Amino acid sequence: MMEERANLMHMMKLSVKVLLQSALSLGRSLDADHAPLQQFFVVMEHCLKHGLKVKKSFIGQNKSFFGPLELVEKLCPEASDIATSVRNLPELKTAVGRGRAWLYLALMQKKLADYLKVLIDNKHLLSEFYEPEALMMEEEGMVIVGLLVGLNVLDANLCLKGEDLDSQVGVIDFSLYLKDVQDLDGGKEHERITDVLDQKNYVEELNRHLSCTVGDLQSKIDGLEKTNSKLQEELSAATDRICSLQEEQQQLREQNELIRERSEKSVEITKQDTKVELETYKQTRQGLDEMYSDVWKQLKEEKKVRLELEKELELQIGMKTEMEIAMKLLEKDTHEKQDTLVALRQQLEEVKAINLQMFHKVQNAESCLQQKNEAITSFEEKNNQVMSSMKQMEERLQVSERARQGAEERSHKLQQELGGRTCALQEQLSQLHEQCSSLEKELKSEKEQRQALQRELQQEKDTSSLLRAELQQVEGLKKELRELQDEKAELQKVCNEQEQALQEMGLHLSQSKLKMEDIKEVNKALKGHTWLKDDEATHCKQCEKEFSISRRKHHCRHCGHIFCSTCSSSELALPSYPRPVRVCDSCHTLLLQRCSSSGH
């Protein structure tokens, strides 16, 4: 088994070398008819078959290398496309043909080395298919993976349709690997080829890293676009709610205008009634003056009540104007949010600008939230004031009803007293009856007015219920604001993570700049000085004594010449070295003079 592994290792090295040389000499993509490529697949098949366990079944013994290759699909999800395409090929009927097709597709994807490395890293899974001394289970497997990395340079165009992969015979053709005399003379060309291959591998690795970073950035941009779309939907919903609130405000204004008109009409009617009553009271006797004075006082009280009602209506109007101002503030807030969304779209183009401007936006959002919370508290206080005013109105109406009941009782008593008077006063009584009928008419009109006032109170109660519904909507807006605050916190976390990444990048850049400055200093120090080789110097440059076993050679780190230990015993700290190094006596004195002159 050891000899087989060694032979397969040498054959793999030769096949990879010949394949790369032929590909570079041709300078084009390789086809399936290319002989070195066919021999490479044959050698690769022998390496995968080495040490395979034989599986027995009812049909017979089965020994194919496609079983371990199927594990790659589980370990590396990128290889799922290869496995599915191999299984869907109708021309392949055996496991050997599927394994060869899998190798073809992996080479075309330039990921054959990566997939085999994943397999070798999970040897506990390979133990089901290979024996312990197999090539894939030993260190030679990692060496083969390293050789296969060089094949990522090749561009292979292999067509699987029309090829009979099941019945091919894998025989190694050793005539391709026999060396000619010209191959021995082409050592320099081989070194150039290896340098070119190393450079190309390095460039491909850089491209892979860049593609990964680009994919991460695209995913972040998609997430930000989704958040922007959500914010736009929320803004549209908020605008719809604002429109509905504006319509409700218009309805309330119309109702207030109707109430004002009704109140003015009732005041005019009462003024006319009072004038008629004054004329009738002047014609009556002094005995009824007291009754008229009482009625006059009641009228004054009702006027006061009406004036108070008008004042309360004016207060309600002021409350509604304040509500309109608050709605305008909400509209301003929505416009500010739209402006912030436009700024977010522009900030997606530069990641650094996003991290700087997000802090300002968060502060603005917090100030807006504070303003909204204050507006909500003011709305609640105003609603409480409206409710208290409604309760006061009801109490005043009850007081007015009690006063009117007292007036009716007094009128009944007066009628009883007038019934016991003499016939001489019958004429006066008839006149009084007429006056009582007029008073009853007035009372009926006042009752109707009371009913109108009660209807207005009911309407005001309805408006208060509408205001409560608006308060519930405001509570819903509070919940939405809390959700927005949570989203802002998440955005702040993302910003912090991006800032940490930028700080790490800045540290790496600063370190690389420091390294570049050190290299520049070393280059400046080495300009004009040649570093002598040990073979070129046989005597000390200062004392001109010959070097021997006892008198050893020492380089001066400043001028590059070779001196003995006595002539280069001093040490100094140079800018190109982190620690003090050996310097010759002449350089030591020269450097000390420079330091003293620079110090002065």
Coordinates of C-alpha atoms in Angstrom, one line a residue:
M1 CA 0.0 0.0 0.0
M2 CA 2.9 2.4 0.7
E3 CA 4.5 1.7 -2.7
E4 CA 1.2 2.2 -4.4
R5 CA 0.6 5.5 -2.7
A6 CA 4.1 6.8 -3.6
N7 CA 3.6 5.7 -7.3
L8 CA 0.2 7.4 -7.5
M9 CA 1.7 10.5 -6.0
H10 CA 4.5 10.7 -8.6
M11 CA 2.1 10.0 -11.4
M12 CA -0.3 12.8 -10.2
K13 CA 2.6 15.2 -10.0
L14 CA 3.7 14.3 -13.6
S15 CA 0.2 14.5 -15.0
V16 CA -0.5 17.9 -13.5
K17 CA 2.9 19.2 -14.7
V18 CA 2.4 17.9 -18.2
L19 CA -1.1 19.3 -18.3
L20 CA -0.1 22.8 -17.2
Q21 CA 2.8 22.8 -19.7
S22 CA 0.7 21.8 -22.6
A23 CA -2.1 24.3 -21.7
L24 CA 0.4 27.2 -21.5
S25 CA 2.1 26.2 -24.7
L26 CA -1.3 26.0 -26.5
G27 CA -2.6 29.2 -25.0
R28 CA -6.3 28.2 -25.3
S29 CA -9.1 26.4 -23.5
L30 CA -8.8 22.6 -23.3
D31 CA -11.3 20.2 -24.9
A32 CA -12.2 16.6 -24.0
D33 CA -9.9 15.3 -26.8
H34 CA -6.8 16.8 -25.2
A35 CA -4.5 13.8 -24.4
P36 CA -2.8 15.1 -21.2
L37 CA -6.3 16.1 -19.8
Q38 CA -7.6 12.5 -20.5
Q39 CA -4.5 11.0 -18.8
F40 CA -5.1 13.4 -15.8
F41 CA -8.6 12.1 -15.3
V42 CA -7.3 8.4 -15.6
V43 CA -4.7 9.1 -12.8
M44 CA -7.3 10.9 -10.7
E45 CA -9.6 7.9 -11.0
H46 CA -6.9 5.6 -9.9
C47 CA -6.2 7.8 -6.9
L48 CA -9.8 7.8 -5.9
K49 CA -10.1 4.0 -6.3
H50 CA -7.1 3.3 -4.2
G51 CA -8.1 1.5 -1.0
L52 CA -11.9 1.5 -1.7
K53 CA -13.9 -1.0 0.3
V54 CA -15.9 -3.6 -1.7
K55 CA -19.6 -3.5 -1.1
K56 CA -21.5 -6.8 -1.6
S57 CA -25.1 -7.0 -2.7
F58 CA -27.5 -9.4 -4.4
I59 CA -26.3 -8.5 -7.8
G60 CA -22.6 -8.8 -7.0
Q61 CA -19.7 -6.8 -5.7
N62 CA -19.7 -3.0 -6.2
K63 CA -16.5 -0.9 -6.1
S64 CA -17.1 2.7 -7.4
F65 CA -15.6 6.0 -6.3
F66 CA -18.9 7.9 -6.8
G67 CA -20.1 7.1 -3.3
P68 CA -17.6 9.3 -1.5
L69 CA -18.1 12.1 -4.1
E70 CA -21.8 12.1 -3.2
L71 CA -20.8 13.2 0.4
V72 CA -19.6 16.5 -1.0
E73 CA -23.2 17.6 -1.7
K74 CA -24.0 17.2 2.1
L75 CA -20.8 18.9 3.3
C76 CA -20.7 21.7 0.7
P77 CA -24.1 22.9 -0.6
E78 CA -22.4 24.6 -3.6
A79 CA -21.8 21.2 -5.1
S80 CA -25.6 20.3 -5.2
D81 CA -25.8 21.7 -8.8
I82 CA -23.1 19.2 -10.0
A83 CA -24.8 16.2 -8.3
T84 CA -28.2 17.0 -9.7
S85 CA -26.9 17.6 -13.2
V86 CA -25.0 14.2 -13.1
R87 CA -28.1 12.4 -11.9
N88 CA -30.2 13.9 -14.6
L89 CA -28.0 12.8 -17.5
P90 CA -29.8 9.9 -19.2
E91 CA -26.7 8.5 -20.9
L92 CA -25.0 7.6 -17.6
K93 CA -26.1 4.2 -16.3
T94 CA -23.2 3.1 -14.0
A95 CA -21.7 4.7 -10.9
V96 CA -18.3 4.9 -12.6
G97 CA -19.7 7.0 -15.4
R98 CA -21.4 9.3 -12.9
G99 CA -18.1 9.7 -11.0
R100 CA -16.2 10.6 -14.2
A101 CA -18.9 13.2 -15.1
W102 CA -18.7 14.6 -11.6
L103 CA -14.9 15.1 -12.0
Y104 CA -15.4 16.8 -15.4
L105 CA -17.9 19.3 -14.0
A106 CA -15.9 20.1 -10.9
L107 CA -12.8 20.8 -13.1
M108 CA -14.9 23.1 -15.3
Q109 CA -16.1 25.0 -12.2
K110 CA -12.4 25.3 -10.9
K111 CA -13.5 23.9 -7.5
L112 CA -12.1 20.3 -7.7
A113 CA -9.4 21.0 -5.1
D114 CA -11.9 22.7 -2.7
Y115 CA -14.4 19.8 -2.9
L116 CA -11.7 17.2 -2.3
K117 CA -10.3 19.2 0.6
V118 CA -13.8 19.2 2.2
L119 CA -13.8 15.4 1.9
I120 CA -10.3 14.9 3.4
D121 CA -11.2 17.2 6.3
N122 CA -14.0 14.8 7.2
K123 CA -12.1 11.5 7.4
H124 CA -14.6 10.0 9.8
L125 CA -17.1 10.0 7.0
L126 CA -14.6 8.6 4.4
S127 CA -13.8 5.6 6.7
E128 CA -17.1 4.1 5.5
F129 CA -15.8 3.9 1.9
Y130 CA -12.0 3.6 2.3
E131 CA -9.6 1.4 4.2
P132 CA -7.3 3.0 6.8
E133 CA -4.2 2.8 4.6
A134 CA -5.9 4.3 1.5
L135 CA -4.4 7.3 -0.3
M136 CA -7.4 9.5 0.6
M137 CA -7.0 8.6 4.3
E138 CA -3.3 9.4 4.5
E139 CA -1.2 12.6 4.2
E140 CA -0.8 12.0 0.4
G141 CA -4.4 13.1 0.0
M142 CA -3.6 16.6 1.3
V143 CA -0.6 16.8 -1.1
I144 CA -2.8 15.9 -4.0
V145 CA -5.3 18.6 -3.0
G146 CA -2.4 21.1 -3.1
L147 CA -1.4 19.9 -6.6
L148 CA -5.0 20.3 -7.8
V149 CA -5.0 24.0 -6.7
G150 CA -2.8 24.8 -9.6
L151 CA -5.4 23.5 -12.1
N152 CA -7.7 26.4 -11.2
V153 CA -5.6 28.3 -13.8
L154 CA -7.0 26.2 -16.7
D155 CA -10.1 26.8 -18.7
A156 CA -11.7 23.5 -19.7
N157 CA -14.7 23.2 -22.1
L158 CA -15.9 19.6 -21.7
C159 CA -19.1 18.4 -23.4
L160 CA -20.7 15.4 -21.6
K161 CA -23.3 14.7 -24.3
G162 CA -22.4 12.0 -26.8
E163 CA -19.5 10.6 -24.7
D164 CA -19.6 7.0 -23.5
L165 CA -18.2 7.5 -19.9
D166 CA -19.5 4.2 -18.7
S167 CA -17.4 1.9 -21.0
Q168 CA -14.1 3.9 -21.0
V169 CA -11.0 1.9 -19.9
G170 CA -8.7 3.8 -17.6
V171 CA -5.2 2.9 -18.7
I172 CA -2.2 5.3 -18.0
D173 CA -0.1 6.2 -21.0
F174 CA 3.5 6.6 -19.7
S175 CA 4.8 7.8 -23.1
L176 CA 3.5 11.3 -22.3
Y177 CA 5.7 11.5 -19.2
L178 CA 9.0 10.4 -20.7
K179 CA 11.5 13.4 -20.5
D180 CA 13.4 14.6 -23.5
V181 CA 16.7 16.4 -23.6
Q182 CA 15.0 19.6 -24.4
D183 CA 13.0 19.4 -21.2
L184 CA 16.2 19.4 -19.2
D185 CA 17.4 22.6 -20.9
G186 CA 14.0 24.3 -20.3
G187 CA 14.4 24.8 -16.5
K188 CA 14.2 28.6 -16.8
E189 CA 11.0 28.4 -18.8
H190 CA 9.5 26.1 -16.1
E191 CA 10.4 28.6 -13.4
R192 CA 8.7 31.4 -15.4
I193 CA 5.6 29.2 -15.9
T194 CA 5.4 28.5 -12.1
D195 CA 5.7 32.2 -11.3
V196 CA 2.9 33.0 -13.8
L197 CA 0.7 30.3 -12.3
D198 CA 1.3 31.5 -8.7
Q199 CA 0.4 35.1 -9.8
K200 CA -2.7 33.9 -11.5
N201 CA -3.8 31.8 -8.4
Y202 CA -3.2 34.8 -6.2
V203 CA -5.4 37.0 -8.5
E204 CA -8.2 34.4 -8.6
E205 CA -8.2 34.2 -4.8
L206 CA -8.5 38.0 -4.6
N207 CA -11.4 37.8 -7.0
R208 CA -13.1 35.2 -4.8
H209 CA -12.8 37.4 -1.7
L210 CA -14.0 40.4 -3.6
S211 CA -17.1 38.5 -4.9
C212 CA -17.9 37.4 -1.3
T213 CA -17.7 41.0 -0.1
V214 CA -19.9 42.2 -3.0
G215 CA -22.5 39.6 -2.2
D216 CA -22.6 40.7 1.5
L217 CA -23.0 44.3 0.5
Q218 CA -25.8 43.4 -1.9
S219 CA -27.7 41.5 0.8
K220 CA -27.3 44.5 3.1
I221 CA -28.6 46.9 0.4
D222 CA -31.6 44.5 -0.2
G223 CA -32.4 44.6 3.5
L224 CA -32.3 48.4 3.5
E225 CA -34.6 48.6 0.5
K226 CA -37.1 46.3 2.2
T227 CA -37.1 48.6 5.3
N228 CA -37.6 51.6 3.1
S229 CA -40.6 50.0 1.4
K230 CA -42.1 49.2 4.8
L231 CA -41.6 52.8 6.0
Q232 CA -43.3 54.1 2.8
E233 CA -46.3 51.8 3.4
E234 CA -46.6 53.1 6.9
L235 CA -46.4 56.7 5.7
S236 CA -49.2 56.1 3.2
A237 CA -51.4 54.6 6.0
A238 CA -50.6 57.7 8.2
T239 CA -51.6 60.0 5.4
D240 CA -54.9 58.2 4.9
R241 CA -55.6 58.5 8.6
I242 CA -54.8 62.2 8.5
C243 CA -57.3 62.7 5.6
S244 CA -60.0 61.0 7.6
L245 CA -59.3 63.2 10.6
Q246 CA -59.5 66.3 8.4
E247 CA -62.9 65.2 7.1
E248 CA -64.1 64.7 10.7
Q249 CA -62.8 68.2 11.6
Q250 CA -64.8 69.7 8.7
Q251 CA -68.0 67.9 10.0
L252 CA -67.4 69.2 13.5
R253 CA -67.0 72.8 12.1
E254 CA -70.3 72.5 10.3
Q255 CA -72.0 71.3 13.4
N256 CA -70.5 74.2 15.4
E257 CA -71.9 76.7 12.8
L258 CA -75.4 75.2 13.1
I259 CA -75.2 75.4 16.9
R260 CA -74.2 79.1 16.7
E261 CA -77.1 79.9 14.3
R262 CA -79.6 78.2 16.6
S263 CA -78.3 79.9 19.7
E264 CA -78.5 83.4 18.0
K265 CA -82.1 82.7 16.9
S266 CA -83.1 81.6 20.4
V267 CA -81.5 84.8 21.8
E268 CA -83.5 87.0 19.4
I269 CA -86.7 85.2 20.2
T270 CA -86.1 85.6 23.9
K271 CA -85.5 89.4 23.5
Q272 CA -88.8 89.9 21.7
D273 CA -90.6 87.9 24.3
T274 CA -89.1 90.0 27.1
K275 CA -90.3 93.2 25.4
V276 CA -93.9 91.9 25.1
E277 CA -93.8 90.8 28.7
L278 CA -92.6 94.2 29.9
E279 CA -95.6 95.9 28.1
T280 CA -98.1 93.5 29.7
Y281 CA -96.5 93.9 33.1
K282 CA -96.8 97.7 33.0
Q283 CA -100.6 97.4 32.4
T284 CA -101.2 95.1 35.4
R285 CA -101.6 96.1 39.0
Q286 CA -99.0 96.5 41.7
G287 CA -100.1 93.2 43.2
L288 CA -98.6 91.4 40.2
D289 CA -95.4 93.5 40.1
E290 CA -93.8 91.1 42.4
M291 CA -94.6 88.2 40.2
Y292 CA -93.2 90.1 37.2
S293 CA -90.1 91.0 39.1
D294 CA -89.5 87.3 40.0
V295 CA -90.0 86.4 36.4
W296 CA -87.6 89.1 35.3
K297 CA -85.0 87.8 37.7
Q298 CA -85.5 84.3 36.3
L299 CA -85.0 85.7 32.8
K300 CA -81.8 87.4 33.9
E301 CA -80.5 84.1 35.3
E302 CA -81.4 82.3 32.0
K303 CA -79.5 85.0 30.1
K304 CA -76.5 84.5 32.3
V305 CA -76.8 80.7 31.7
R306 CA -77.0 81.4 28.0
L307 CA -74.0 83.7 28.1
E308 CA -72.1 81.0 30.0
L309 CA -73.1 78.5 27.4
E310 CA -71.9 80.8 24.6
K311 CA -68.6 81.1 26.5
E312 CA -68.3 77.4 26.7
L313 CA -69.0 77.1 23.0
E314 CA -66.2 79.6 22.3
L315 CA -63.9 77.5 24.5
Q316 CA -64.8 74.4 22.5
I317 CA -64.1 76.4 19.3
G318 CA -60.6 77.3 20.7
M319 CA -60.1 73.6 21.6
K320 CA -60.9 72.7 18.0
T321 CA -58.5 75.3 16.6
E322 CA -55.8 73.8 18.8
M323 CA -56.7 70.4 17.4
E324 CA -56.2 71.8 13.9
I325 CA -52.8 73.2 14.9
A326 CA -51.8 69.7 16.3
M327 CA -52.9 68.1 13.0
K328 CA -50.7 70.6 11.1
L329 CA -47.8 69.6 13.3
L330 CA -48.5 65.9 12.5
E331 CA -48.5 66.8 8.8
K332 CA -45.1 68.6 9.2
D333 CA -43.8 65.4 11.0
T334 CA -44.9 63.3 8.0
H335 CA -43.2 65.6 5.6
E336 CA -40.0 65.4 7.6
K337 CA -40.2 61.6 7.5
Q338 CA -40.6 61.7 3.8
D339 CA -37.4 63.9 3.6
T340 CA -35.6 61.4 5.8
L341 CA -36.6 58.5 3.4
V342 CA -35.2 60.4 0.4
A343 CA -32.0 61.0 2.4
L344 CA -31.8 57.3 3.2
R345 CA -32.0 56.4 -0.5
Q346 CA -29.2 58.8 -1.3
Q347 CA -27.1 57.4 1.6
L348 CA -27.2 53.9 0.3
E349 CA -24.6 54.8 -2.4
E350 CA -21.9 55.6 0.3
V351 CA -21.6 53.3 3.4
K352 CA -19.5 55.7 5.3
A353 CA -22.0 58.6 4.9
I354 CA -24.7 56.3 6.2
N355 CA -22.8 55.7 9.5
L356 CA -22.3 59.5 10.0
Q357 CA -25.8 60.7 9.2
M358 CA -27.8 58.0 11.0
F359 CA -26.9 59.6 14.4
H360 CA -28.4 62.9 13.3
K361 CA -31.5 61.2 12.0
V362 CA -32.0 59.2 15.3
Q363 CA -31.7 62.5 17.3
N364 CA -34.3 64.2 15.0
A365 CA -36.6 61.1 15.4
E366 CA -36.3 61.3 19.2
S367 CA -37.2 65.0 19.2
C368 CA -40.2 64.3 16.9
L369 CA -41.4 61.4 19.2
Q370 CA -41.1 63.8 22.2
Q371 CA -43.3 66.3 20.4
K372 CA -45.8 63.7 19.5
N373 CA -46.0 62.5 23.1
E374 CA -46.5 66.1 24.3
A375 CA -49.3 66.5 21.7
I376 CA -50.9 63.3 22.9
T377 CA -50.9 64.4 26.5
S378 CA -52.4 67.8 25.5
F379 CA -55.1 66.0 23.5
E380 CA -56.0 63.9 26.7
E381 CA -56.1 67.0 28.9
K382 CA -58.4 68.8 26.4
N383 CA -60.7 65.8 26.3
N384 CA -60.9 65.8 30.1
Q385 CA -61.7 69.5 30.0
V386 CA -64.5 68.9 27.5
M387 CA -66.0 66.2 29.6
S388 CA -65.9 68.4 32.7
S389 CA -67.6 71.2 30.8
M390 CA -70.3 68.8 29.6
K391 CA -71.0 67.8 33.3
Q392 CA -71.3 71.5 34.3
M393 CA -73.8 72.1 31.5
E394 CA -76.0 69.2 32.7
E395 CA -75.9 70.5 36.3
R396 CA -76.9 74.0 35.1
L397 CA -79.8 72.6 33.1
Q398 CA -81.1 70.7 36.1
V399 CA -81.0 74.0 38.2
S400 CA -83.0 75.9 35.5
E401 CA -85.6 73.1 35.4
R402 CA -86.0 73.3 39.2
A403 CA -86.5 77.1 39.0
R404 CA -89.2 76.7 36.3
Q405 CA -91.1 74.1 38.4
G406 CA -91.1 76.6 41.3
A407 CA -92.5 79.3 39.1
E408 CA -95.3 77.0 37.9
E409 CA -96.2 76.1 41.5
R410 CA -96.4 79.8 42.4
S411 CA -98.7 80.4 39.5
H412 CA -101.1 77.6 40.7
K413 CA -101.2 79.2 44.2
L414 CA -102.0 82.6 42.8
Q415 CA -104.9 81.1 40.7
Q416 CA -106.4 79.5 43.9
E417 CA -106.1 82.8 45.8
L418 CA -107.7 84.8 43.0
G419 CA -110.7 82.2 42.9
G420 CA -111.8 83.3 46.4
R421 CA -112.1 87.0 45.5
T422 CA -115.3 88.8 44.8
C423 CA -117.2 89.2 41.6
A424 CA -115.9 92.8 41.2
L425 CA -112.5 91.3 40.4
Q426 CA -113.9 88.8 37.9
E427 CA -113.1 91.1 35.0
Q428 CA -109.6 91.4 36.3
L429 CA -109.5 87.7 36.7
S430 CA -110.5 87.2 33.1
Q431 CA -107.7 89.5 32.1
L432 CA -105.3 87.5 34.3
H433 CA -106.5 84.3 32.7
E434 CA -105.6 85.8 29.3
Q435 CA -102.2 86.7 30.7
C436 CA -101.8 83.2 32.2
S437 CA -102.6 81.7 28.8
S438 CA -99.9 83.9 27.3
L439 CA -97.5 82.9 30.0
E440 CA -98.3 79.2 29.3
K441 CA -97.6 79.8 25.7
E442 CA -94.3 81.3 26.7
L443 CA -93.6 78.4 29.0
K444 CA -94.3 76.0 26.1
S445 CA -91.9 77.9 23.9
E446 CA -89.3 77.7 26.7
K447 CA -89.9 74.0 27.0
E448 CA -89.3 73.6 23.3
Q449 CA -86.1 75.6 23.7
R450 CA -85.1 73.2 26.5
Q451 CA -85.7 70.3 24.3
A452 CA -83.6 71.9 21.6
L453 CA -80.9 72.4 24.2
Q454 CA -81.1 68.7 25.2
R455 CA -80.7 67.7 21.6
E456 CA -77.7 69.9 21.3
L457 CA -76.3 68.2 24.5
Q458 CA -76.9 64.8 22.9
Q459 CA -75.0 66.0 19.8
E460 CA -72.2 67.2 22.0
K461 CA -72.1 63.8 23.7
D462 CA -71.8 62.2 20.3
T463 CA -68.9 64.5 19.5
S464 CA -67.3 63.5 22.8
S465 CA -67.7 59.8 21.8
L466 CA -66.0 60.6 18.5
L467 CA -63.2 62.3 20.3
R468 CA -62.8 59.2 22.4
A469 CA -62.5 57.1 19.3
E470 CA -59.9 59.6 18.1
L471 CA -58.1 59.0 21.4
Q472 CA -58.1 55.3 20.7
Q473 CA -56.6 56.0 17.3
V474 CA -54.0 58.1 19.0
E475 CA -53.2 55.1 21.2
G476 CA -52.7 53.0 18.1
L477 CA -50.4 55.6 16.8
K478 CA -48.4 55.4 20.0
K479 CA -48.0 51.6 19.4
E480 CA -46.8 52.3 15.9
L481 CA -44.3 54.8 17.3
R482 CA -43.0 52.2 19.7
E483 CA -42.5 49.8 16.8
L484 CA -40.7 52.5 14.9
Q485 CA -38.5 53.1 17.9
D486 CA -37.6 49.3 18.0
E487 CA -36.8 49.5 14.3
K488 CA -34.6 52.5 15.0
A489 CA -32.8 50.6 17.7
E490 CA -32.1 47.8 15.3
L491 CA -30.8 50.3 12.7
Q492 CA -28.6 51.7 15.4
K493 CA -27.2 48.3 16.1
V494 CA -26.4 47.8 12.4
C495 CA -24.7 51.2 12.4
N496 CA -22.6 50.2 15.4
E497 CA -21.6 47.0 13.7
Q498 CA -20.6 48.9 10.6
E499 CA -18.6 51.4 12.6
Q500 CA -16.7 48.6 14.3
A501 CA -15.9 47.1 10.9
L502 CA -14.7 50.5 9.7
Q503 CA -12.6 50.9 12.8
E504 CA -11.0 47.4 12.2
M505 CA -10.3 48.4 8.6
G506 CA -8.8 51.6 9.8
L507 CA -6.5 49.7 12.2
H508 CA -5.4 47.3 9.4
L509 CA -4.8 50.3 7.1
S510 CA -2.7 52.1 9.7
Q511 CA -0.7 48.9 10.4
S512 CA 0.0 48.5 6.6
K513 CA 1.0 52.2 6.4
L514 CA 3.4 51.8 9.2
K515 CA 4.9 48.7 7.5
M516 CA 5.2 50.6 4.3
E517 CA 7.0 53.5 6.1
D518 CA 9.4 51.0 7.6
I519 CA 10.1 49.5 4.2
K520 CA 10.7 53.0 2.8
E521 CA 13.1 53.8 5.6
V522 CA 15.0 50.5 4.9
N523 CA 15.2 51.3 1.2
K524 CA 16.4 54.8 2.0
A525 CA 19.0 53.5 4.3
L526 CA 20.1 50.9 1.8
K527 CA 20.4 53.4 -1.1
G528 CA 24.0 54.1 -2.0
H529 CA 25.2 51.2 0.2
T530 CA 26.0 47.7 -1.1
W531 CA 25.7 44.7 1.1
L532 CA 29.0 42.8 0.6
K533 CA 28.9 39.0 0.4
D534 CA 31.0 36.9 2.7
D535 CA 33.1 35.5 -0.1
E536 CA 34.1 38.9 -1.4
A537 CA 35.8 40.1 1.8
T538 CA 39.0 38.4 3.1
H539 CA 40.4 41.3 5.2
C540 CA 38.8 43.8 7.6
K541 CA 38.2 47.1 5.9
Q542 CA 39.4 49.2 8.8
C543 CA 42.4 47.3 10.3
E544 CA 43.1 45.3 7.1
K545 CA 43.7 42.1 9.1
E546 CA 42.9 38.8 7.5
F547 CA 39.8 36.9 8.7
S548 CA 40.3 33.5 10.3
I549 CA 38.5 31.1 12.6
S550 CA 39.3 33.2 15.7
R551 CA 38.7 36.6 13.8
R552 CA 35.2 36.3 12.5
K553 CA 33.4 38.4 9.9
H554 CA 30.7 40.9 10.9
H555 CA 28.5 43.1 8.7
C556 CA 27.9 46.8 9.5
R557 CA 24.1 47.3 9.3
H558 CA 24.6 50.9 8.2
C559 CA 27.2 50.8 5.4
G560 CA 27.0 47.1 4.5
H561 CA 30.8 46.4 4.6
I562 CA 32.5 43.6 6.5
F563 CA 34.6 44.2 9.7
C564 CA 36.2 42.2 12.5
S565 CA 34.7 42.1 16.0
T566 CA 37.1 44.7 17.4
C567 CA 36.3 47.2 14.6
S568 CA 32.5 46.6 14.9
S569 CA 31.9 46.2 18.6
S570 CA 29.5 49.1 19.1
E571 CA 25.7 49.0 18.6
L572 CA 23.2 51.7 17.7
A573 CA 19.4 51.9 17.1
L574 CA 18.7 52.4 13.3
P575 CA 15.3 53.5 11.9
S576 CA 15.2 50.3 9.7
Y577 CA 15.6 47.9 12.7
P578 CA 13.5 47.7 15.8
R579 CA 16.4 46.9 18.2
P580 CA 20.1 48.2 18.4
V581 CA 22.3 46.4 15.8
R582 CA 26.1 46.1 15.2
V583 CA 27.7 49.1 13.5
C584 CA 31.4 49.8 12.6
D585 CA 33.4 52.4 14.5
S586 CA 33.4 55.0 11.6
C587 CA 29.6 54.7 11.2
H588 CA 29.2 54.9 15.0
T589 CA 31.0 58.2 15.2
L590 CA 29.3 59.6 12.1
L591 CA 25.8 58.7 13.4
L592 CA 26.6 60.2 16.9
Q593 CA 27.7 63.4 15.3
R594 CA 24.4 63.6 13.3
C595 CA 22.4 63.0 16.4
S596 CA 24.3 65.7 18.3
S597 CA 23.9 68.2 15.4
S598 CA 20.2 67.4 15.1
G599 CA 19.8 67.8 18.9
H600 CA 21.4 71.3 18.9

